[in-house]
Amino acid sequence: WLNGTTPVTQRFNVLTSPEISVAQSVMPLADGGSLSFGKIAISTHKDLVFTISNTGSAELTGLNISIDGADAADFSVTAAPSAPVAALGGSTTFTLRFMPTAAGNKAAALHIASNDDDEPSFDINLSGSAYTPAPEIDIQQPAGTSLKDGSAKISFGTVIVGKTGSSKSFTIKNTGTASLTGFGISIDGTHPKDFVITPSSKKSLAPGASTTFKVSFKPAAKGTRSAVIHIKNNDANENPYDIKLTGAGFVK
């Protein structure tokens, strides 16, 4: 005060404190919020990188990460954050891995301890799911049109006895999540010798891959001719994959 009446300066006591902020990639996370790792195959893993930022005016210290919950063993920290984290925008990262060992939905809770006054434990609910990789065979004729195992019937039309008609191409596709293997094509039925198979040279298909084989019709006699082809493979519920063949022979 100047002359006892005029204020000259005033002093303020400024409180300093850290303030934790957590993001996954560019997505901010809320304390008590949730994060999903999506769906992956068992015994594989998915890593996500998290950023811890300090938006407060004092150092963020005492960082410690723990995981608990029903499936805590399926989640682990593979790269830990460093501390202290500087005030006013300092940051650090850590990496969290999801590696399920059994199929099904998984859940756990992540806890990030620090010296933040109002968020001493920043909590995130974790989830993910796991599946057991398996092959899935799909036979198409023509390409793009799936046939039903056991009930599909392909007609080769009418062909002169002793002559070979136009061949038909069949596509084998693996729509599953594991390799499709053990290929073998056999034929039986009433007139198996009237249908000639040109097999694929491939013995296995990776997920999403495909190959083709061809069948041609050469009737040995007039009238309706029929057979059934069986495609051996390692699909759990379509082995073998059966397709009925039919055609007719005529004499000029």
PDB file of C-alpha atoms in Angstrom:
ATOM      1  CA  TRP A   1       0.000   0.000   0.000  1.00  0.00           C
ATOM      2  CA  LEU A   2       1.272   3.481  -0.918  1.00  0.00           C
ATOM      3  CA  ASN A   3       0.588   6.131   1.719  1.00  0.00           C
ATOM      4  CA  GLY A   4      -1.539   3.501   3.412  1.00  0.00           C
ATOM      5  CA  THR A   5      -4.280   3.713   0.768  1.00  0.00           C
ATOM      6  CA  THR A   6      -3.060   2.679  -2.733  1.00  0.00           C
ATOM      7  CA  PRO A   7      -2.423  -1.006  -3.606  1.00  0.00           C
ATOM      8  CA  VAL A   8       0.936  -1.503  -5.349  1.00  0.00           C
ATOM      9  CA  THR A   9       1.378  -5.292  -5.635  1.00  0.00           C
ATOM     10  CA  GLN A  10      -0.545  -8.385  -4.740  1.00  0.00           C
ATOM     11  CA  ARG A  11       0.848 -11.845  -4.255  1.00  0.00           C
ATOM     12  CA  PHE A  12      -1.018 -15.050  -5.209  1.00  0.00           C
ATOM     13  CA  ASN A  13      -0.247 -18.557  -4.066  1.00  0.00           C
ATOM     14  CA  VAL A  14      -0.446 -20.767  -7.179  1.00  0.00           C
ATOM     15  CA  LEU A  15      -1.122 -24.454  -6.504  1.00  0.00           C
ATOM     16  CA  THR A  16       0.769 -26.848  -8.784  1.00  0.00           C
ATOM     17  CA  SER A  17      -0.411 -30.370  -9.520  1.00  0.00           C
ATOM     18  CA  PRO A  18       0.025 -33.075 -12.192  1.00  0.00           C
ATOM     19  CA  GLU A  19      -2.841 -34.101 -14.470  1.00  0.00           C
ATOM     20  CA  ILE A  20      -2.790 -37.464 -16.257  1.00  0.00           C
ATOM     21  CA  SER A  21      -4.241 -37.955 -19.730  1.00  0.00           C
ATOM     22  CA  VAL A  22      -4.235 -41.291 -21.591  1.00  0.00           C
ATOM     23  CA  ALA A  23      -4.761 -41.968 -25.311  1.00  0.00           C
ATOM     24  CA  GLN A  24      -4.530 -44.997 -27.572  1.00  0.00           C
ATOM     25  CA  SER A  25      -3.134 -43.870 -30.909  1.00  0.00           C
ATOM     26  CA  VAL A  26      -4.999 -40.583 -31.418  1.00  0.00           C
ATOM     27  CA  MET A  27      -8.074 -41.636 -29.437  1.00  0.00           C
ATOM     28  CA  PRO A  28      -8.353 -40.079 -25.952  1.00  0.00           C
ATOM     29  CA  LEU A  29      -9.504 -42.503 -23.277  1.00  0.00           C
ATOM     30  CA  ALA A  30     -11.669 -41.693 -20.286  1.00  0.00           C
ATOM     31  CA  ASP A  31     -10.891 -42.858 -16.782  1.00  0.00           C
ATOM     32  CA  GLY A  32     -13.237 -45.828 -16.296  1.00  0.00           C
ATOM     33  CA  GLY A  33     -13.756 -46.178 -20.057  1.00  0.00           C
ATOM     34  CA  SER A  34     -13.388 -49.228 -22.298  1.00  0.00           C
ATOM     35  CA  LEU A  35     -11.084 -50.403 -25.079  1.00  0.00           C
ATOM     36  CA  SER A  36     -11.442 -53.435 -27.356  1.00  0.00           C
ATOM     37  CA  PHE A  37      -8.619 -55.315 -29.062  1.00  0.00           C
ATOM     38  CA  GLY A  38     -11.083 -56.882 -31.490  1.00  0.00           C
ATOM     39  CA  LYS A  39     -10.938 -60.507 -32.610  1.00  0.00           C
ATOM     40  CA  ILE A  40      -7.737 -62.451 -33.210  1.00  0.00           C
ATOM     41  CA  ALA A  41      -6.656 -66.086 -33.508  1.00  0.00           C
ATOM     42  CA  ILE A  42      -5.540 -67.899 -30.370  1.00  0.00           C
ATOM     43  CA  SER A  43      -1.769 -67.991 -29.767  1.00  0.00           C
ATOM     44  CA  THR A  44      -1.274 -64.902 -31.934  1.00  0.00           C
ATOM     45  CA  HIS A  45      -1.015 -61.409 -30.498  1.00  0.00           C
ATOM     46  CA  LYS A  46      -2.009 -57.807 -31.064  1.00  0.00           C
ATOM     47  CA  ASP A  47      -0.093 -54.851 -29.632  1.00  0.00           C
ATOM     48  CA  LEU A  48      -1.514 -51.406 -28.929  1.00  0.00           C
ATOM     49  CA  VAL A  49       0.584 -48.367 -27.990  1.00  0.00           C
ATOM     50  CA  PHE A  50      -0.754 -45.972 -25.357  1.00  0.00           C
ATOM     51  CA  THR A  51       0.405 -42.429 -24.643  1.00  0.00           C
ATOM     52  CA  ILE A  52       0.396 -40.980 -21.131  1.00  0.00           C
ATOM     53  CA  SER A  53       0.478 -37.181 -21.155  1.00  0.00           C
ATOM     54  CA  ASN A  54       0.793 -34.706 -18.325  1.00  0.00           C
ATOM     55  CA  THR A  55      -1.336 -31.602 -18.857  1.00  0.00           C
ATOM     56  CA  GLY A  56      -0.800 -30.384 -15.292  1.00  0.00           C
ATOM     57  CA  SER A  57       1.692 -27.908 -13.879  1.00  0.00           C
ATOM     58  CA  ALA A  58       3.794 -30.347 -11.837  1.00  0.00           C
ATOM     59  CA  GLU A  59       5.708 -33.511 -12.711  1.00  0.00           C
ATOM     60  CA  LEU A  60       3.700 -36.726 -13.057  1.00  0.00           C
ATOM     61  CA  THR A  61       5.443 -39.404 -11.030  1.00  0.00           C
ATOM     62  CA  GLY A  62       4.843 -42.812  -9.489  1.00  0.00           C
ATOM     63  CA  LEU A  63       3.728 -44.436 -12.736  1.00  0.00           C
ATOM     64  CA  ASN A  64       2.848 -48.078 -12.229  1.00  0.00           C
ATOM     65  CA  ILE A  65       0.710 -50.313 -14.442  1.00  0.00           C
ATOM     66  CA  SER A  66      -1.203 -53.354 -13.216  1.00  0.00           C
ATOM     67  CA  ILE A  67      -3.784 -55.640 -14.807  1.00  0.00           C
ATOM     68  CA  ASP A  68      -6.449 -57.699 -13.089  1.00  0.00           C
ATOM     69  CA  GLY A  69      -9.784 -59.283 -13.895  1.00  0.00           C
ATOM     70  CA  ALA A  70     -11.041 -62.588 -15.256  1.00  0.00           C
ATOM     71  CA  ASP A  71      -8.613 -62.825 -18.191  1.00  0.00           C
ATOM     72  CA  ALA A  72      -5.716 -60.733 -16.929  1.00  0.00           C
ATOM     73  CA  ALA A  73      -3.223 -63.388 -18.074  1.00  0.00           C
ATOM     74  CA  ASP A  74      -4.153 -62.698 -21.706  1.00  0.00           C
ATOM     75  CA  PHE A  75      -2.998 -59.060 -21.439  1.00  0.00           C
ATOM     76  CA  SER A  76       0.535 -57.895 -20.667  1.00  0.00           C
ATOM     77  CA  VAL A  77       2.725 -54.788 -20.792  1.00  0.00           C
ATOM     78  CA  THR A  78       5.629 -55.367 -23.188  1.00  0.00           C
ATOM     79  CA  ALA A  79       7.117 -51.845 -23.057  1.00  0.00           C
ATOM     80  CA  ALA A  80       6.735 -49.832 -19.856  1.00  0.00           C
ATOM     81  CA  PRO A  81       6.316 -46.035 -19.597  1.00  0.00           C
ATOM     82  CA  SER A  82       9.086 -43.847 -18.193  1.00  0.00           C
ATOM     83  CA  ALA A  83       8.712 -41.369 -15.347  1.00  0.00           C
ATOM     84  CA  PRO A  84       8.687 -38.629 -14.284  1.00  0.00           C
ATOM     85  CA  VAL A  85       6.593 -37.047 -17.020  1.00  0.00           C
ATOM     86  CA  ALA A  86       7.296 -33.339 -17.401  1.00  0.00           C
ATOM     87  CA  ALA A  87       4.590 -30.771 -16.658  1.00  0.00           C
ATOM     88  CA  LEU A  88       2.669 -28.865 -19.309  1.00  0.00           C
ATOM     89  CA  GLY A  89       2.623 -31.400 -22.128  1.00  0.00           C
ATOM     90  CA  GLY A  90       5.251 -34.018 -21.336  1.00  0.00           C
ATOM     91  CA  SER A  91       4.446 -37.555 -22.413  1.00  0.00           C
ATOM     92  CA  THR A  92       5.572 -41.172 -22.387  1.00  0.00           C
ATOM     93  CA  THR A  93       4.281 -44.380 -23.974  1.00  0.00           C
ATOM     94  CA  PHE A  94       3.725 -48.006 -23.087  1.00  0.00           C
ATOM     95  CA  THR A  95       2.716 -51.051 -25.134  1.00  0.00           C
ATOM     96  CA  LEU A  96      -0.028 -53.449 -24.168  1.00  0.00           C
ATOM     97  CA  ARG A  97      -0.265 -56.923 -25.727  1.00  0.00           C
ATOM     98  CA  PHE A  98      -3.351 -59.118 -26.126  1.00  0.00           C
ATOM     99  CA  MET A  99      -2.336 -62.769 -26.560  1.00  0.00           C
ATOM    100  CA  PRO A 100      -5.215 -65.179 -25.858  1.00  0.00           C
ATOM    101  CA  THR A 101      -4.513 -68.866 -25.326  1.00  0.00           C
ATOM    102  CA  ALA A 102      -8.102 -70.101 -25.623  1.00  0.00           C
ATOM    103  CA  ALA A 103     -11.115 -69.196 -27.730  1.00  0.00           C
ATOM    104  CA  GLY A 104     -13.900 -66.948 -26.466  1.00  0.00           C
ATOM    105  CA  ASN A 105     -14.542 -63.444 -25.181  1.00  0.00           C
ATOM    106  CA  LYS A 106     -11.883 -61.987 -22.889  1.00  0.00           C
ATOM    107  CA  ALA A 107     -12.044 -59.185 -20.315  1.00  0.00           C
ATOM    108  CA  ALA A 108      -9.632 -57.530 -17.870  1.00  0.00           C
ATOM    109  CA  ALA A 109      -8.970 -54.157 -16.249  1.00  0.00           C
ATOM    110  CA  LEU A 110      -5.914 -51.939 -16.691  1.00  0.00           C
ATOM    111  CA  HIS A 111      -4.866 -49.639 -13.848  1.00  0.00           C
ATOM    112  CA  ILE A 112      -2.346 -46.800 -14.244  1.00  0.00           C
ATOM    113  CA  ALA A 113      -1.224 -45.487 -10.858  1.00  0.00           C
ATOM    114  CA  SER A 114       0.332 -42.032 -10.545  1.00  0.00           C
ATOM    115  CA  ASN A 115       0.499 -38.975  -8.291  1.00  0.00           C
ATOM    116  CA  ASP A 116      -2.484 -37.321  -9.986  1.00  0.00           C
ATOM    117  CA  ASP A 117      -4.576 -36.043  -7.060  1.00  0.00           C
ATOM    118  CA  ASP A 118      -8.032 -36.813  -8.454  1.00  0.00           C
ATOM    119  CA  GLU A 119      -7.109 -39.818 -10.648  1.00  0.00           C
ATOM    120  CA  PRO A 120      -4.579 -41.775  -8.579  1.00  0.00           C
ATOM    121  CA  SER A 121      -5.618 -44.856 -10.548  1.00  0.00           C
ATOM    122  CA  PHE A 122      -6.576 -44.324 -14.179  1.00  0.00           C
ATOM    123  CA  ASP A 123      -8.685 -47.385 -15.038  1.00  0.00           C
ATOM    124  CA  ILE A 124      -9.497 -48.848 -18.465  1.00  0.00           C
ATOM    125  CA  ASN A 125     -11.747 -51.863 -19.078  1.00  0.00           C
ATOM    126  CA  LEU A 126     -10.125 -54.154 -21.649  1.00  0.00           C
ATOM    127  CA  SER A 127     -11.853 -56.632 -23.921  1.00  0.00           C
ATOM    128  CA  GLY A 128     -11.118 -58.836 -26.909  1.00  0.00           C
ATOM    129  CA  SER A 129     -12.104 -62.159 -28.374  1.00  0.00           C
ATOM    130  CA  ALA A 130     -10.217 -65.147 -29.722  1.00  0.00           C
ATOM    131  CA  TYR A 131     -11.005 -67.878 -32.203  1.00  0.00           C
ATOM    132  CA  THR A 132      -9.444 -71.191 -33.093  1.00  0.00           C
ATOM    133  CA  PRO A 133      -8.134 -71.062 -36.682  1.00  0.00           C
ATOM    134  CA  ALA A 134      -9.880 -73.555 -38.953  1.00  0.00           C
ATOM    135  CA  PRO A 135     -10.090 -74.164 -42.713  1.00  0.00           C
ATOM    136  CA  GLU A 136     -13.387 -73.802 -44.568  1.00  0.00           C
ATOM    137  CA  ILE A 137     -13.840 -75.266 -48.034  1.00  0.00           C
ATOM    138  CA  ASP A 138     -16.071 -73.620 -50.627  1.00  0.00           C
ATOM    139  CA  ILE A 139     -16.625 -75.145 -54.069  1.00  0.00           C
ATOM    140  CA  GLN A 140     -17.922 -72.873 -56.812  1.00  0.00           C
ATOM    141  CA  GLN A 141     -19.284 -73.652 -60.259  1.00  0.00           C
ATOM    142  CA  PRO A 142     -19.249 -71.346 -62.068  1.00  0.00           C
ATOM    143  CA  ALA A 143     -16.782 -69.098 -60.231  1.00  0.00           C
ATOM    144  CA  GLY A 144     -18.684 -66.989 -57.718  1.00  0.00           C
ATOM    145  CA  THR A 145     -21.550 -69.462 -57.307  1.00  0.00           C
ATOM    146  CA  SER A 146     -21.126 -71.711 -54.282  1.00  0.00           C
ATOM    147  CA  LEU A 147     -22.304 -75.305 -54.375  1.00  0.00           C
ATOM    148  CA  LYS A 148     -23.885 -77.068 -51.423  1.00  0.00           C
ATOM    149  CA  ASP A 149     -22.019 -80.100 -50.204  1.00  0.00           C
ATOM    150  CA  GLY A 150     -23.959 -83.313 -50.840  1.00  0.00           C
ATOM    151  CA  SER A 151     -26.905 -81.819 -52.706  1.00  0.00           C
ATOM    152  CA  ALA A 152     -25.272 -79.902 -55.564  1.00  0.00           C
ATOM    153  CA  LYS A 153     -25.836 -81.386 -59.024  1.00  0.00           C
ATOM    154  CA  ILE A 154     -23.965 -80.226 -62.118  1.00  0.00           C
ATOM    155  CA  SER A 155     -25.341 -81.075 -65.551  1.00  0.00           C
ATOM    156  CA  PHE A 156     -23.071 -81.500 -68.567  1.00  0.00           C
ATOM    157  CA  GLY A 157     -25.938 -81.500 -71.017  1.00  0.00           C
ATOM    158  CA  THR A 158     -26.252 -83.862 -73.984  1.00  0.00           C
ATOM    159  CA  VAL A 159     -23.149 -85.109 -75.762  1.00  0.00           C
ATOM    160  CA  ILE A 160     -22.674 -87.548 -78.669  1.00  0.00           C
ATOM    161  CA  VAL A 161     -21.707 -91.004 -77.424  1.00  0.00           C
ATOM    162  CA  GLY A 162     -17.941 -91.448 -77.562  1.00  0.00           C
ATOM    163  CA  LYS A 163     -17.268 -87.715 -77.945  1.00  0.00           C
ATOM    164  CA  THR A 164     -15.977 -85.384 -75.237  1.00  0.00           C
ATOM    165  CA  GLY A 165     -18.138 -82.393 -74.450  1.00  0.00           C
ATOM    166  CA  SER A 166     -17.020 -79.029 -73.115  1.00  0.00           C
ATOM    167  CA  SER A 167     -15.277 -79.190 -69.745  1.00  0.00           C
ATOM    168  CA  LYS A 168     -16.493 -77.345 -66.659  1.00  0.00           C
ATOM    169  CA  SER A 169     -14.133 -75.579 -64.287  1.00  0.00           C
ATOM    170  CA  PHE A 170     -14.680 -75.864 -60.523  1.00  0.00           C
ATOM    171  CA  THR A 171     -13.111 -73.450 -58.052  1.00  0.00           C
ATOM    172  CA  ILE A 172     -11.931 -74.611 -54.634  1.00  0.00           C
ATOM    173  CA  LYS A 173     -11.632 -71.687 -52.212  1.00  0.00           C
ATOM    174  CA  ASN A 174     -10.502 -71.568 -48.607  1.00  0.00           C
ATOM    175  CA  THR A 175     -12.785 -69.132 -46.809  1.00  0.00           C
ATOM    176  CA  GLY A 176     -11.465 -70.169 -43.375  1.00  0.00           C
ATOM    177  CA  THR A 177      -8.671 -68.968 -41.126  1.00  0.00           C
ATOM    178  CA  ALA A 178      -6.222 -71.886 -41.394  1.00  0.00           C
ATOM    179  CA  SER A 179      -4.653 -73.738 -44.327  1.00  0.00           C
ATOM    180  CA  LEU A 180      -6.904 -76.063 -46.319  1.00  0.00           C
ATOM    181  CA  THR A 181      -4.930 -79.232 -47.002  1.00  0.00           C
ATOM    182  CA  GLY A 182      -5.117 -82.900 -47.882  1.00  0.00           C
ATOM    183  CA  PHE A 183      -6.696 -82.479 -51.319  1.00  0.00           C
ATOM    184  CA  GLY A 184      -7.720 -85.601 -53.180  1.00  0.00           C
ATOM    185  CA  ILE A 185     -10.487 -86.050 -55.763  1.00  0.00           C
ATOM    186  CA  SER A 186     -12.167 -89.392 -56.380  1.00  0.00           C
ATOM    187  CA  ILE A 187     -15.206 -90.387 -58.386  1.00  0.00           C
ATOM    188  CA  ASP A 188     -17.782 -93.165 -58.079  1.00  0.00           C
ATOM    189  CA  GLY A 189     -21.464 -93.715 -58.768  1.00  0.00           C
ATOM    190  CA  THR A 190     -23.272 -95.354 -61.692  1.00  0.00           C
ATOM    191  CA  HIS A 191     -21.041 -94.176 -64.571  1.00  0.00           C
ATOM    192  CA  PRO A 192     -17.781 -92.850 -63.110  1.00  0.00           C
ATOM    193  CA  LYS A 193     -15.741 -93.566 -66.262  1.00  0.00           C
ATOM    194  CA  ASP A 194     -17.910 -91.170 -68.295  1.00  0.00           C
ATOM    195  CA  PHE A 195     -16.557 -88.160 -66.367  1.00  0.00           C
ATOM    196  CA  VAL A 196     -12.888 -87.234 -66.656  1.00  0.00           C
ATOM    197  CA  ILE A 197     -11.245 -85.146 -63.942  1.00  0.00           C
ATOM    198  CA  THR A 198      -8.249 -82.864 -64.473  1.00  0.00           C
ATOM    199  CA  PRO A 199      -7.125 -82.166 -60.892  1.00  0.00           C
ATOM    200  CA  SER A 200      -5.402 -79.103 -59.507  1.00  0.00           C
ATOM    201  CA  SER A 201      -1.668 -79.310 -58.935  1.00  0.00           C
ATOM    202  CA  LYS A 202      -2.026 -77.574 -55.553  1.00  0.00           C
ATOM    203  CA  LYS A 203      -2.128 -79.650 -52.386  1.00  0.00           C
ATOM    204  CA  SER A 204      -2.982 -76.863 -49.939  1.00  0.00           C
ATOM    205  CA  LEU A 205      -4.570 -73.422 -49.858  1.00  0.00           C
ATOM    206  CA  ALA A 206      -3.815 -70.560 -47.495  1.00  0.00           C
ATOM    207  CA  PRO A 207      -6.796 -68.623 -46.072  1.00  0.00           C
ATOM    208  CA  GLY A 208      -8.436 -66.680 -48.899  1.00  0.00           C
ATOM    209  CA  ALA A 209      -6.604 -68.596 -51.649  1.00  0.00           C
ATOM    210  CA  SER A 210      -8.213 -70.659 -54.395  1.00  0.00           C
ATOM    211  CA  THR A 211      -7.455 -73.161 -57.130  1.00  0.00           C
ATOM    212  CA  THR A 212      -9.400 -74.922 -59.867  1.00  0.00           C
ATOM    213  CA  PHE A 213      -9.977 -78.382 -61.295  1.00  0.00           C
ATOM    214  CA  LYS A 214     -11.835 -79.415 -64.447  1.00  0.00           C
ATOM    215  CA  VAL A 215     -14.344 -82.116 -65.289  1.00  0.00           C
ATOM    216  CA  SER A 216     -15.328 -83.184 -68.795  1.00  0.00           C
ATOM    217  CA  PHE A 217     -18.110 -85.554 -69.933  1.00  0.00           C
ATOM    218  CA  LYS A 218     -17.594 -88.371 -72.451  1.00  0.00           C
ATOM    219  CA  PRO A 219     -20.646 -90.661 -72.471  1.00  0.00           C
ATOM    220  CA  ALA A 220     -20.014 -94.305 -73.228  1.00  0.00           C
ATOM    221  CA  ALA A 221     -23.643 -95.035 -74.075  1.00  0.00           C
ATOM    222  CA  LYS A 222     -26.855 -93.197 -74.785  1.00  0.00           C
ATOM    223  CA  GLY A 223     -29.246 -92.107 -72.084  1.00  0.00           C
ATOM    224  CA  THR A 224     -28.733 -90.514 -68.692  1.00  0.00           C
ATOM    225  CA  ARG A 225     -25.274 -90.902 -67.196  1.00  0.00           C
ATOM    226  CA  SER A 226     -24.333 -90.002 -63.634  1.00  0.00           C
ATOM    227  CA  ALA A 227     -21.544 -90.077 -61.085  1.00  0.00           C
ATOM    228  CA  VAL A 228     -20.434 -88.403 -57.846  1.00  0.00           C
ATOM    229  CA  ILE A 229     -17.110 -86.716 -57.169  1.00  0.00           C
ATOM    230  CA  HIS A 230     -15.662 -86.575 -53.667  1.00  0.00           C
ATOM    231  CA  ILE A 231     -13.141 -83.891 -52.727  1.00  0.00           C
ATOM    232  CA  LYS A 232     -11.063 -84.914 -49.730  1.00  0.00           C
ATOM    233  CA  ASN A 233      -9.793 -82.100 -47.499  1.00  0.00           C
ATOM    234  CA  ASN A 234      -9.258 -81.144 -43.849  1.00  0.00           C
ATOM    235  CA  ASP A 235     -12.465 -79.134 -43.353  1.00  0.00           C
ATOM    236  CA  ALA A 236     -13.972 -80.438 -40.116  1.00  0.00           C
ATOM    237  CA  ASN A 237     -17.548 -80.824 -41.397  1.00  0.00           C
ATOM    238  CA  GLU A 238     -17.225 -81.035 -45.195  1.00  0.00           C
ATOM    239  CA  ASN A 239     -14.803 -83.868 -45.738  1.00  0.00           C
ATOM    240  CA  PRO A 240     -15.293 -85.159 -48.298  1.00  0.00           C
ATOM    241  CA  TYR A 241     -17.133 -82.483 -50.260  1.00  0.00           C
ATOM    242  CA  ASP A 242     -19.587 -84.326 -52.570  1.00  0.00           C
ATOM    243  CA  ILE A 243     -20.945 -83.104 -55.914  1.00  0.00           C
ATOM    244  CA  LYS A 244     -23.322 -85.034 -58.162  1.00  0.00           C
ATOM    245  CA  LEU A 245     -22.633 -85.069 -61.903  1.00  0.00           C
ATOM    246  CA  THR A 246     -25.099 -85.827 -64.665  1.00  0.00           C
ATOM    247  CA  GLY A 247     -25.270 -85.788 -68.433  1.00  0.00           C
ATOM    248  CA  ALA A 248     -26.896 -87.555 -71.329  1.00  0.00           C
ATOM    249  CA  GLY A 249     -25.458 -89.447 -74.277  1.00  0.00           C
ATOM    250  CA  PHE A 250     -27.103 -89.644 -77.699  1.00  0.00           C
ATOM    251  CA  VAL A 251     -26.373 -91.338 -81.006  1.00  0.00           C
ATOM    252  CA  LYS A 252     -26.657 -89.455 -84.265  1.00  0.00           C
TER     253      LYS A 252
END
